[in-house]
């Protein structure tokens, strides 16, 4: 008989119910995990254990608030994309991340001759000038002055809600994406 | 319980038209603290409140108020889409100015579209697609291409170097 590595069905569905319950956010009551437990038909300790396991296995990045960065004054953001040699991606990705000047840094698949960019980062600031100054510092610190790049400032936000990973439809933001 | 000025929301001074509510120093500390993490224990709000030197009631009222006024969009876990077995990609389209509204409406109709931004570039529409199964990404992008009449560039992530979306309030 082979070993079944996935959780038994009832446990799996409890975790699924917990994810669904969390899509609307953590209840704002003194014992939020108990409130979730009641919704899911499990114990408070089960909820706490599940969340700790998710965190340890890095199923969740973190637990906390999603802020509307526009509202606290970070109204300017630029996605900066670089065309770097494949052999340099890891070094530059790490270097950019270390500067503390960017919010995100990803390697992405380039898309033909019109879009050769493979290294992406996001710069946030309270004005366009601040973002451009950050970009200048980034270039200097990482030796990116001569690297082909494009700077894409956001003009309008048409939608910002959530990715859905559980079988229900209200919001659960994916902030990790650019 | 530390004696602290009651939050305006609790006093009823700000109830409905709170769109121009200004953060006070406690709100700022709260936002800066809770972007980093949240305890997983029996009474997590009490733990955070004591760290911030306010009462649990004050903290809960502030959170409610910040959600209500739109400073916070949500409070809960952030998942690693890929580790959950979901699909996630960044997509881009080049849309002429006169057609941006129509195409945006077509894109946003899809529940799988999480973010959608217009950016200052020939490739002007940028959106994130998150699906429950990785193989659904193509279906969503194909549907958007058909509905809009324009090609969609699929720019999946190959490696993540850094995610640190923290903003100092």
PDB file of N, CA, C and O in Angstrom, chain A residues 112-177:
ATOM      1  N   UNK A 112       9.393  38.054 -26.961  1.00  0.00           N
ATOM      2  CA  UNK A 112       9.715  38.434 -28.329  1.00  0.00           C
ATOM      3  C   UNK A 112      10.564  39.694 -28.418  1.00  0.00           C
ATOM      4  O   UNK A 112      10.870  40.315 -27.399  1.00  0.00           O
ATOM      5  N   UNK A 113      10.929  40.079 -29.639  1.00  0.00           N
ATOM      6  CA  UNK A 113      11.857  41.201 -29.831  1.00  0.00           C
ATOM      7  C   UNK A 113      11.291  42.531 -29.326  1.00  0.00           C
ATOM      8  O   UNK A 113      12.045  43.412 -28.905  1.00  0.00           O
ATOM      9  N   UNK A 114       9.972  42.683 -29.321  1.00  0.00           N
ATOM     10  CA  UNK A 114       9.397  43.947 -28.860  1.00  0.00           C
ATOM     11  C   UNK A 114       9.373  44.071 -27.343  1.00  0.00           C
ATOM     12  O   UNK A 114       9.182  45.159 -26.801  1.00  0.00           O
ATOM     13  N   UNK A 115       9.518  42.949 -26.683  1.00  0.00           N
ATOM     14  CA  UNK A 115       9.474  42.991 -25.213  1.00  0.00           C
ATOM     15  C   UNK A 115      10.549  42.052 -24.667  1.00  0.00           C
ATOM     16  O   UNK A 115      10.285  40.943 -24.210  1.00  0.00           O
ATOM     17  N   UNK A 116      11.813  42.550 -24.736  1.00  0.00           N
ATOM     18  CA  UNK A 116      12.942  41.695 -24.345  1.00  0.00           C
ATOM     19  C   UNK A 116      13.228  41.725 -22.844  1.00  0.00           C
ATOM     20  O   UNK A 116      14.198  41.111 -22.391  1.00  0.00           O
ATOM     21  N   UNK A 117      12.391  42.425 -22.073  1.00  0.00           N
ATOM     22  CA  UNK A 117      12.714  42.665 -20.659  1.00  0.00           C
ATOM     23  C   UNK A 117      12.468  41.425 -19.810  1.00  0.00           C
ATOM     24  O   UNK A 117      11.440  40.776 -19.935  1.00  0.00           O
ATOM     25  N   UNK A 118      13.403  41.147 -18.951  1.00  0.00           N
ATOM     26  CA  UNK A 118      13.288  39.934 -18.133  1.00  0.00           C
ATOM     27  C   UNK A 118      13.403  40.185 -16.633  1.00  0.00           C
ATOM     28  O   UNK A 118      13.155  39.291 -15.841  1.00  0.00           O
ATOM     29  N   UNK A 119      13.751  41.400 -16.243  1.00  0.00           N
ATOM     30  CA  UNK A 119      13.861  41.688 -14.806  1.00  0.00           C
ATOM     31  C   UNK A 119      12.965  42.893 -14.498  1.00  0.00           C
ATOM     32  O   UNK A 119      13.088  43.944 -15.140  1.00  0.00           O
ATOM     33  N   UNK A 120      12.051  42.697 -13.553  1.00  0.00           N
ATOM     34  CA  UNK A 120      11.045  43.716 -13.263  1.00  0.00           C
ATOM     35  C   UNK A 120      11.199  44.178 -11.818  1.00  0.00           C
ATOM     36  O   UNK A 120      11.423  43.366 -10.924  1.00  0.00           O
ATOM     37  N   UNK A 121      11.022  45.478 -11.602  1.00  0.00           N
ATOM     38  CA  UNK A 121      10.884  45.916 -10.217  1.00  0.00           C
ATOM     39  C   UNK A 121       9.858  47.031 -10.129  1.00  0.00           C
ATOM     40  O   UNK A 121       9.511  47.657 -11.120  1.00  0.00           O
ATOM     41  N   UNK A 122       9.347  47.235  -8.920  1.00  0.00           N
ATOM     42  CA  UNK A 122       8.360  48.289  -8.684  1.00  0.00           C
ATOM     43  C   UNK A 122       8.951  49.324  -7.766  1.00  0.00           C
ATOM     44  O   UNK A 122       9.566  48.973  -6.751  1.00  0.00           O
ATOM     45  N   UNK A 123       8.747  50.591  -8.122  1.00  0.00           N
ATOM     46  CA  UNK A 123       9.186  51.682  -7.260  1.00  0.00           C
ATOM     47  C   UNK A 123       7.958  52.497  -6.881  1.00  0.00           C
ATOM     48  O   UNK A 123       7.183  52.889  -7.760  1.00  0.00           O
ATOM     49  N   UNK A 124       7.787  52.732  -5.597  1.00  0.00           N
ATOM     50  CA  UNK A 124       6.663  53.518  -5.114  1.00  0.00           C
ATOM     51  C   UNK A 124       7.170  54.813  -4.491  1.00  0.00           C
ATOM     52  O   UNK A 124       8.240  54.827  -3.892  1.00  0.00           O
ATOM     53  N   UNK A 125       6.394  55.870  -4.625  1.00  0.00           N
ATOM     54  CA  UNK A 125       6.782  57.128  -3.996  1.00  0.00           C
ATOM     55  C   UNK A 125       5.608  58.071  -3.902  1.00  0.00           C
ATOM     56  O   UNK A 125       4.520  57.779  -4.394  1.00  0.00           O
ATOM     57  N   UNK A 126       5.864  59.198  -3.259  1.00  0.00           N
ATOM     58  CA  UNK A 126       4.778  60.154  -3.055  1.00  0.00           C
ATOM     59  C   UNK A 126       4.667  61.129  -4.215  1.00  0.00           C
ATOM     60  O   UNK A 126       3.730  61.926  -4.270  1.00  0.00           O
ATOM     61  N   UNK A 127       5.621  61.106  -5.125  1.00  0.00           N
ATOM     62  CA  UNK A 127       5.522  61.928  -6.337  1.00  0.00           C
ATOM     63  C   UNK A 127       6.352  61.260  -7.425  1.00  0.00           C
ATOM     64  O   UNK A 127       7.195  60.402  -7.146  1.00  0.00           O
ATOM     65  N   UNK A 128       6.097  61.688  -8.660  1.00  0.00           N
ATOM     66  CA  UNK A 128       6.846  61.173  -9.794  1.00  0.00           C
ATOM     67  C   UNK A 128       8.340  61.469  -9.631  1.00  0.00           C
ATOM     68  O   UNK A 128       9.196  60.632  -9.915  1.00  0.00           O
ATOM     69  N   UNK A 129       8.627  62.663  -9.132  1.00  0.00           N
ATOM     70  CA  UNK A 129      10.026  63.075  -8.953  1.00  0.00           C
ATOM     71  C   UNK A 129      10.728  62.154  -7.961  1.00  0.00           C
ATOM     72  O   UNK A 129      11.866  61.758  -8.165  1.00  0.00           O
ATOM     73  N   UNK A 130      10.020  61.860  -6.874  1.00  0.00           N
ATOM     74  CA  UNK A 130      10.628  60.986  -5.863  1.00  0.00           C
ATOM     75  C   UNK A 130      10.940  59.620  -6.471  1.00  0.00           C
ATOM     76  O   UNK A 130      12.014  59.050  -6.231  1.00  0.00           O
ATOM     77  N   UNK A 131      10.010  59.101  -7.275  1.00  0.00           N
ATOM     78  CA  UNK A 131      10.225  57.794  -7.894  1.00  0.00           C
ATOM     79  C   UNK A 131      11.409  57.865  -8.861  1.00  0.00           C
ATOM     80  O   UNK A 131      12.263  56.966  -8.879  1.00  0.00           O
ATOM     81  N   UNK A 132      11.495  58.948  -9.624  1.00  0.00           N
ATOM     82  CA  UNK A 132      12.602  59.073 -10.576  1.00  0.00           C
ATOM     83  C   UNK A 132      13.944  59.199  -9.859  1.00  0.00           C
ATOM     84  O   UNK A 132      14.966  58.675 -10.323  1.00  0.00           O
ATOM     85  N   UNK A 133      13.936  59.882  -8.713  1.00  0.00           N
ATOM     86  CA  UNK A 133      15.174  59.989  -7.925  1.00  0.00           C
ATOM     87  C   UNK A 133      15.596  58.612  -7.402  1.00  0.00           C
ATOM     88  O   UNK A 133      16.771  58.269  -7.410  1.00  0.00           O
ATOM     89  N   UNK A 134      14.597  57.852  -6.960  1.00  0.00           N
ATOM     90  CA  UNK A 134      14.884  56.498  -6.494  1.00  0.00           C
ATOM     91  C   UNK A 134      15.482  55.666  -7.615  1.00  0.00           C
ATOM     92  O   UNK A 134      16.408  54.892  -7.412  1.00  0.00           O
ATOM     93  N   UNK A 135      14.915  55.828  -8.785  1.00  0.00           N
ATOM     94  CA  UNK A 135      15.394  55.063  -9.939  1.00  0.00           C
ATOM     95  C   UNK A 135      16.851  55.417 -10.238  1.00  0.00           C
ATOM     96  O   UNK A 135      17.672  54.543 -10.525  1.00  0.00           O
ATOM     97  N   UNK A 136      17.164  56.709 -10.131  1.00  0.00           N
ATOM     98  CA  UNK A 136      18.532  57.153 -10.375  1.00  0.00           C
ATOM     99  C   UNK A 136      19.481  56.501  -9.381  1.00  0.00           C
ATOM    100  O   UNK A 136      20.549  56.013  -9.740  1.00  0.00           O
ATOM    101  N   UNK A 137      19.054  56.505  -8.118  1.00  0.00           N
ATOM    102  CA  UNK A 137      19.887  55.878  -7.076  1.00  0.00           C
ATOM    103  C   UNK A 137      20.040  54.391  -7.329  1.00  0.00           C
ATOM    104  O   UNK A 137      21.120  53.824  -7.149  1.00  0.00           O
ATOM    105  N   UNK A 138      18.956  53.767  -7.752  1.00  0.00           N
ATOM    106  CA  UNK A 138      18.989  52.332  -8.044  1.00  0.00           C
ATOM    107  C   UNK A 138      20.004  52.031  -9.152  1.00  0.00           C
ATOM    108  O   UNK A 138      20.811  51.104  -9.057  1.00  0.00           O
ATOM    109  N   UNK A 139      19.950  52.855 -10.205  1.00  0.00           N
ATOM    110  CA  UNK A 139      20.877  52.645 -11.330  1.00  0.00           C
ATOM    111  C   UNK A 139      22.321  52.780 -10.869  1.00  0.00           C
ATOM    112  O   UNK A 139      23.179  51.967 -11.214  1.00  0.00           O
ATOM    113  N   UNK A 140      22.565  53.809 -10.080  1.00  0.00           N
ATOM    114  CA  UNK A 140      23.937  54.043  -9.626  1.00  0.00           C
ATOM    115  C   UNK A 140      24.403  52.897  -8.721  1.00  0.00           C
ATOM    116  O   UNK A 140      25.482  52.350  -8.912  1.00  0.00           O
ATOM    117  N   UNK A 141      23.549  52.548  -7.759  1.00  0.00           N
ATOM    118  CA  UNK A 141      23.964  51.531  -6.786  1.00  0.00           C
ATOM    119  C   UNK A 141      24.175  50.157  -7.411  1.00  0.00           C
ATOM    120  O   UNK A 141      24.989  49.384  -6.947  1.00  0.00           O
ATOM    121  N   UNK A 142      23.415  49.850  -8.458  1.00  0.00           N
ATOM    122  CA  UNK A 142      23.485  48.500  -9.033  1.00  0.00           C
ATOM    123  C   UNK A 142      24.241  48.467 -10.362  1.00  0.00           C
ATOM    124  O   UNK A 142      24.292  47.411 -11.007  1.00  0.00           O
ATOM    125  N   UNK A 143      24.800  49.585 -10.761  1.00  0.00           N
ATOM    126  CA  UNK A 143      25.533  49.626 -12.038  1.00  0.00           C
ATOM    127  C   UNK A 143      24.626  49.363 -13.232  1.00  0.00           C
ATOM    128  O   UNK A 143      24.999  48.650 -14.168  1.00  0.00           O
ATOM    129  N   UNK A 144      23.430  49.951 -13.193  1.00  0.00           N
ATOM    130  CA  UNK A 144      22.461  49.694 -14.256  1.00  0.00           C
ATOM    131  C   UNK A 144      22.323  50.880 -15.222  1.00  0.00           C
ATOM    132  O   UNK A 144      21.375  50.931 -16.011  1.00  0.00           O
ATOM    133  N   UNK A 145      23.290  51.802 -15.163  1.00  0.00           N
ATOM    134  CA  UNK A 145      23.163  53.023 -15.976  1.00  0.00           C
ATOM    135  C   UNK A 145      23.017  52.719 -17.463  1.00  0.00           C
ATOM    136  O   UNK A 145      22.313  53.426 -18.184  1.00  0.00           O
ATOM    137  N   UNK A 146      23.716  51.706 -17.934  1.00  0.00           N
ATOM    138  CA  UNK A 146      23.699  51.438 -19.375  1.00  0.00           C
ATOM    139  C   UNK A 146      22.828  50.252 -19.758  1.00  0.00           C
ATOM    140  O   UNK A 146      22.842  49.801 -20.903  1.00  0.00           O
ATOM    141  N   UNK A 147      22.084  49.736 -18.809  1.00  0.00           N
ATOM    142  CA  UNK A 147      21.232  48.580 -19.096  1.00  0.00           C
ATOM    143  C   UNK A 147      19.929  49.056 -19.737  1.00  0.00           C
ATOM    144  O   UNK A 147      19.289  49.968 -19.215  1.00  0.00           O
ATOM    145  N   UNK A 148      19.548  48.471 -20.888  1.00  0.00           N
ATOM    146  CA  UNK A 148      18.284  48.883 -21.505  1.00  0.00           C
ATOM    147  C   UNK A 148      17.114  48.670 -20.547  1.00  0.00           C
ATOM    148  O   UNK A 148      17.018  47.612 -19.913  1.00  0.00           O
ATOM    149  N   UNK A 149      16.283  49.692 -20.425  1.00  0.00           N
ATOM    150  CA  UNK A 149      15.140  49.563 -19.525  1.00  0.00           C
ATOM    151  C   UNK A 149      13.965  50.382 -20.025  1.00  0.00           C
ATOM    152  O   UNK A 149      14.103  51.202 -20.931  1.00  0.00           O
ATOM    153  N   UNK A 150      12.807  50.145 -19.480  1.00  0.00           N
ATOM    154  CA  UNK A 150      11.633  50.969 -19.737  1.00  0.00           C
ATOM    155  C   UNK A 150      10.984  51.284 -18.399  1.00  0.00           C
ATOM    156  O   UNK A 150      11.020  50.460 -17.479  1.00  0.00           O
ATOM    157  N   UNK A 151      10.462  52.514 -18.288  1.00  0.00           N
ATOM    158  CA  UNK A 151       9.852  52.965 -17.043  1.00  0.00           C
ATOM    159  C   UNK A 151       8.374  53.197 -17.306  1.00  0.00           C
ATOM    160  O   UNK A 151       8.008  54.011 -18.142  1.00  0.00           O
ATOM    161  N   UNK A 152       7.544  52.444 -16.629  1.00  0.00           N
ATOM    162  CA  UNK A 152       6.102  52.514 -16.881  1.00  0.00           C
ATOM    163  C   UNK A 152       5.368  53.042 -15.648  1.00  0.00           C
ATOM    164  O   UNK A 152       5.057  52.286 -14.726  1.00  0.00           O
ATOM    165  N   UNK A 153       5.126  54.342 -15.641  1.00  0.00           N
ATOM    166  CA  UNK A 153       4.363  54.917 -14.531  1.00  0.00           C
ATOM    167  C   UNK A 153       2.905  54.527 -14.647  1.00  0.00           C
ATOM    168  O   UNK A 153       2.366  54.434 -15.750  1.00  0.00           O
ATOM    169  N   UNK A 154       2.259  54.329 -13.521  1.00  0.00           N
ATOM    170  CA  UNK A 154       0.833  54.031 -13.582  1.00  0.00           C
ATOM    171  C   UNK A 154       0.072  55.328 -13.828  1.00  0.00           C
ATOM    172  O   UNK A 154       0.426  56.392 -13.314  1.00  0.00           O
ATOM    173  N   UNK A 155      -0.941  55.233 -14.669  1.00  0.00           N
ATOM    174  CA  UNK A 155      -1.782  56.390 -14.972  1.00  0.00           C
ATOM    175  C   UNK A 155      -3.121  56.275 -14.271  1.00  0.00           C
ATOM    176  O   UNK A 155      -3.643  57.221 -13.730  1.00  0.00           O
ATOM    177  N   UNK A 156      -3.684  55.082 -14.333  1.00  0.00           N
ATOM    178  CA  UNK A 156      -4.984  54.855 -13.703  1.00  0.00           C
ATOM    179  C   UNK A 156      -5.053  53.449 -13.154  1.00  0.00           C
ATOM    180  O   UNK A 156      -4.516  52.524 -13.744  1.00  0.00           O
ATOM    181  N   UNK A 157      -5.752  53.330 -12.051  1.00  0.00           N
ATOM    182  CA  UNK A 157      -5.982  52.005 -11.496  1.00  0.00           C
ATOM    183  C   UNK A 157      -7.428  51.631 -11.825  1.00  0.00           C
ATOM    184  O   UNK A 157      -8.359  52.292 -11.396  1.00  0.00           O
ATOM    185  N   UNK A 158      -7.593  50.607 -12.649  1.00  0.00           N
ATOM    186  CA  UNK A 158      -8.939  50.213 -13.059  1.00  0.00           C
ATOM    187  C   UNK A 158      -9.539  49.158 -12.152  1.00  0.00           C
ATOM    188  O   UNK A 158     -10.729  48.980 -12.113  1.00  0.00           O
ATOM    189  N   UNK A 159      -8.691  48.414 -11.521  1.00  0.00           N
ATOM    190  CA  UNK A 159      -9.223  47.370 -10.650  1.00  0.00           C
ATOM    191  C   UNK A 159      -8.149  47.008  -9.646  1.00  0.00           C
ATOM    192  O   UNK A 159      -6.978  46.927  -9.988  1.00  0.00           O
ATOM    193  N   UNK A 160      -8.552  46.829  -8.421  1.00  0.00           N
ATOM    194  CA  UNK A 160      -7.624  46.234  -7.473  1.00  0.00           C
ATOM    195  C   UNK A 160      -8.430  45.457  -6.453  1.00  0.00           C
ATOM    196  O   UNK A 160      -9.051  46.007  -5.568  1.00  0.00           O
ATOM    197  N   UNK A 161      -8.486  44.188  -6.654  1.00  0.00           N
ATOM    198  CA  UNK A 161      -9.150  43.372  -5.651  1.00  0.00           C
ATOM    199  C   UNK A 161      -8.318  42.131  -5.483  1.00  0.00           C
ATOM    200  O   UNK A 161      -7.115  42.202  -5.440  1.00  0.00           O
ATOM    201  N   UNK A 162      -8.944  41.009  -5.446  1.00  0.00           N
ATOM    202  CA  UNK A 162      -8.156  39.867  -5.047  1.00  0.00           C
ATOM    203  C   UNK A 162      -8.067  38.742  -6.035  1.00  0.00           C
ATOM    204  O   UNK A 162      -8.882  38.602  -6.922  1.00  0.00           O
ATOM    205  N   UNK A 163      -7.043  37.947  -5.853  1.00  0.00           N
ATOM    206  CA  UNK A 163      -6.998  36.664  -6.532  1.00  0.00           C
ATOM    207  C   UNK A 163      -7.835  35.730  -5.694  1.00  0.00           C
ATOM    208  O   UNK A 163      -7.953  35.912  -4.491  1.00  0.00           O
ATOM    209  N   UNK A 164      -8.447  34.750  -6.335  1.00  0.00           N
ATOM    210  CA  UNK A 164      -9.291  33.833  -5.582  1.00  0.00           C
ATOM    211  C   UNK A 164      -8.717  32.452  -5.660  1.00  0.00           C
ATOM    212  O   UNK A 164      -8.588  31.893  -6.730  1.00  0.00           O
ATOM    213  N   UNK A 165      -8.404  31.946  -4.489  1.00  0.00           N
ATOM    214  CA  UNK A 165      -7.822  30.611  -4.459  1.00  0.00           C
ATOM    215  C   UNK A 165      -8.745  29.626  -3.789  1.00  0.00           C
ATOM    216  O   UNK A 165      -8.439  28.477  -3.630  1.00  0.00           O
ATOM    217  N   UNK A 166      -9.870  30.116  -3.323  1.00  0.00           N
ATOM    218  CA  UNK A 166     -10.818  29.213  -2.674  1.00  0.00           C
ATOM    219  C   UNK A 166     -12.142  29.338  -3.414  1.00  0.00           C
ATOM    220  O   UNK A 166     -12.365  30.289  -4.140  1.00  0.00           O
ATOM    221  N   UNK A 167     -13.023  28.370  -3.213  1.00  0.00           N
ATOM    222  CA  UNK A 167     -14.223  28.314  -4.047  1.00  0.00           C
ATOM    223  C   UNK A 167     -15.338  29.223  -3.557  1.00  0.00           C
ATOM    224  O   UNK A 167     -16.363  28.799  -3.114  1.00  0.00           O
ATOM    225  N   UNK A 168     -15.078  30.477  -3.599  1.00  0.00           N
ATOM    226  CA  UNK A 168     -16.091  31.468  -3.289  1.00  0.00           C
ATOM    227  C   UNK A 168     -15.610  32.737  -3.934  1.00  0.00           C
ATOM    228  O   UNK A 168     -14.446  32.845  -4.262  1.00  0.00           O
ATOM    229  N   UNK A 169     -16.473  33.735  -4.079  1.00  0.00           N
ATOM    230  CA  UNK A 169     -16.031  34.839  -4.916  1.00  0.00           C
ATOM    231  C   UNK A 169     -15.670  36.182  -4.301  1.00  0.00           C
ATOM    232  O   UNK A 169     -15.189  37.011  -5.034  1.00  0.00           O
ATOM    233  N   UNK A 170     -15.864  36.481  -3.046  1.00  0.00           N
ATOM    234  CA  UNK A 170     -15.400  37.810  -2.652  1.00  0.00           C
ATOM    235  C   UNK A 170     -13.878  37.950  -2.532  1.00  0.00           C
ATOM    236  O   UNK A 170     -13.158  37.008  -2.809  1.00  0.00           O
ATOM    237  N   UNK A 171     -13.455  39.120  -2.101  1.00  0.00           N
ATOM    238  CA  UNK A 171     -12.067  39.521  -2.347  1.00  0.00           C
ATOM    239  C   UNK A 171     -11.021  38.868  -1.444  1.00  0.00           C
ATOM    240  O   UNK A 171     -11.285  38.493  -0.316  1.00  0.00           O
ATOM    241  N   UNK A 172      -9.843  38.772  -1.963  1.00  0.00           N
ATOM    242  CA  UNK A 172      -8.663  38.301  -1.239  1.00  0.00           C
ATOM    243  C   UNK A 172      -7.448  38.745  -2.021  1.00  0.00           C
ATOM    244  O   UNK A 172      -6.945  38.030  -2.855  1.00  0.00           O
ATOM    245  N   UNK A 173      -7.009  39.983  -1.761  1.00  0.00           N
ATOM    246  CA  UNK A 173      -5.992  40.587  -2.619  1.00  0.00           C
ATOM    247  C   UNK A 173      -4.693  39.791  -2.765  1.00  0.00           C
ATOM    248  O   UNK A 173      -4.239  39.165  -1.830  1.00  0.00           O
ATOM    249  N   UNK A 174      -4.147  39.866  -3.929  1.00  0.00           N
ATOM    250  CA  UNK A 174      -2.837  39.268  -4.191  1.00  0.00           C
ATOM    251  C   UNK A 174      -1.900  40.443  -4.350  1.00  0.00           C
ATOM    252  O   UNK A 174      -1.804  41.017  -5.399  1.00  0.00           O
ATOM    253  N   UNK A 175      -1.236  40.796  -3.307  1.00  0.00           N
ATOM    254  CA  UNK A 175      -0.378  41.967  -3.388  1.00  0.00           C
ATOM    255  C   UNK A 175       1.004  41.600  -3.897  1.00  0.00           C
ATOM    256  O   UNK A 175       1.825  42.454  -4.167  1.00  0.00           O
ATOM    257  N   UNK A 176       1.269  40.344  -3.983  1.00  0.00           N
ATOM    258  CA  UNK A 176       2.606  39.946  -4.385  1.00  0.00           C
ATOM    259  C   UNK A 176       2.828  40.149  -5.870  1.00  0.00           C
ATOM    260  O   UNK A 176       3.947  40.146  -6.343  1.00  0.00           O
ATOM    261  N   UNK A 177       1.755  40.337  -6.610  1.00  0.00           N
ATOM    262  CA  UNK A 177       1.916  40.479  -8.051  1.00  0.00           C
ATOM    263  C   UNK A 177       2.182  41.931  -8.392  1.00  0.00           C
ATOM    264  O   UNK A 177       1.840  42.827  -7.662  1.00  0.00           O
TER     265      UNK A 177
END
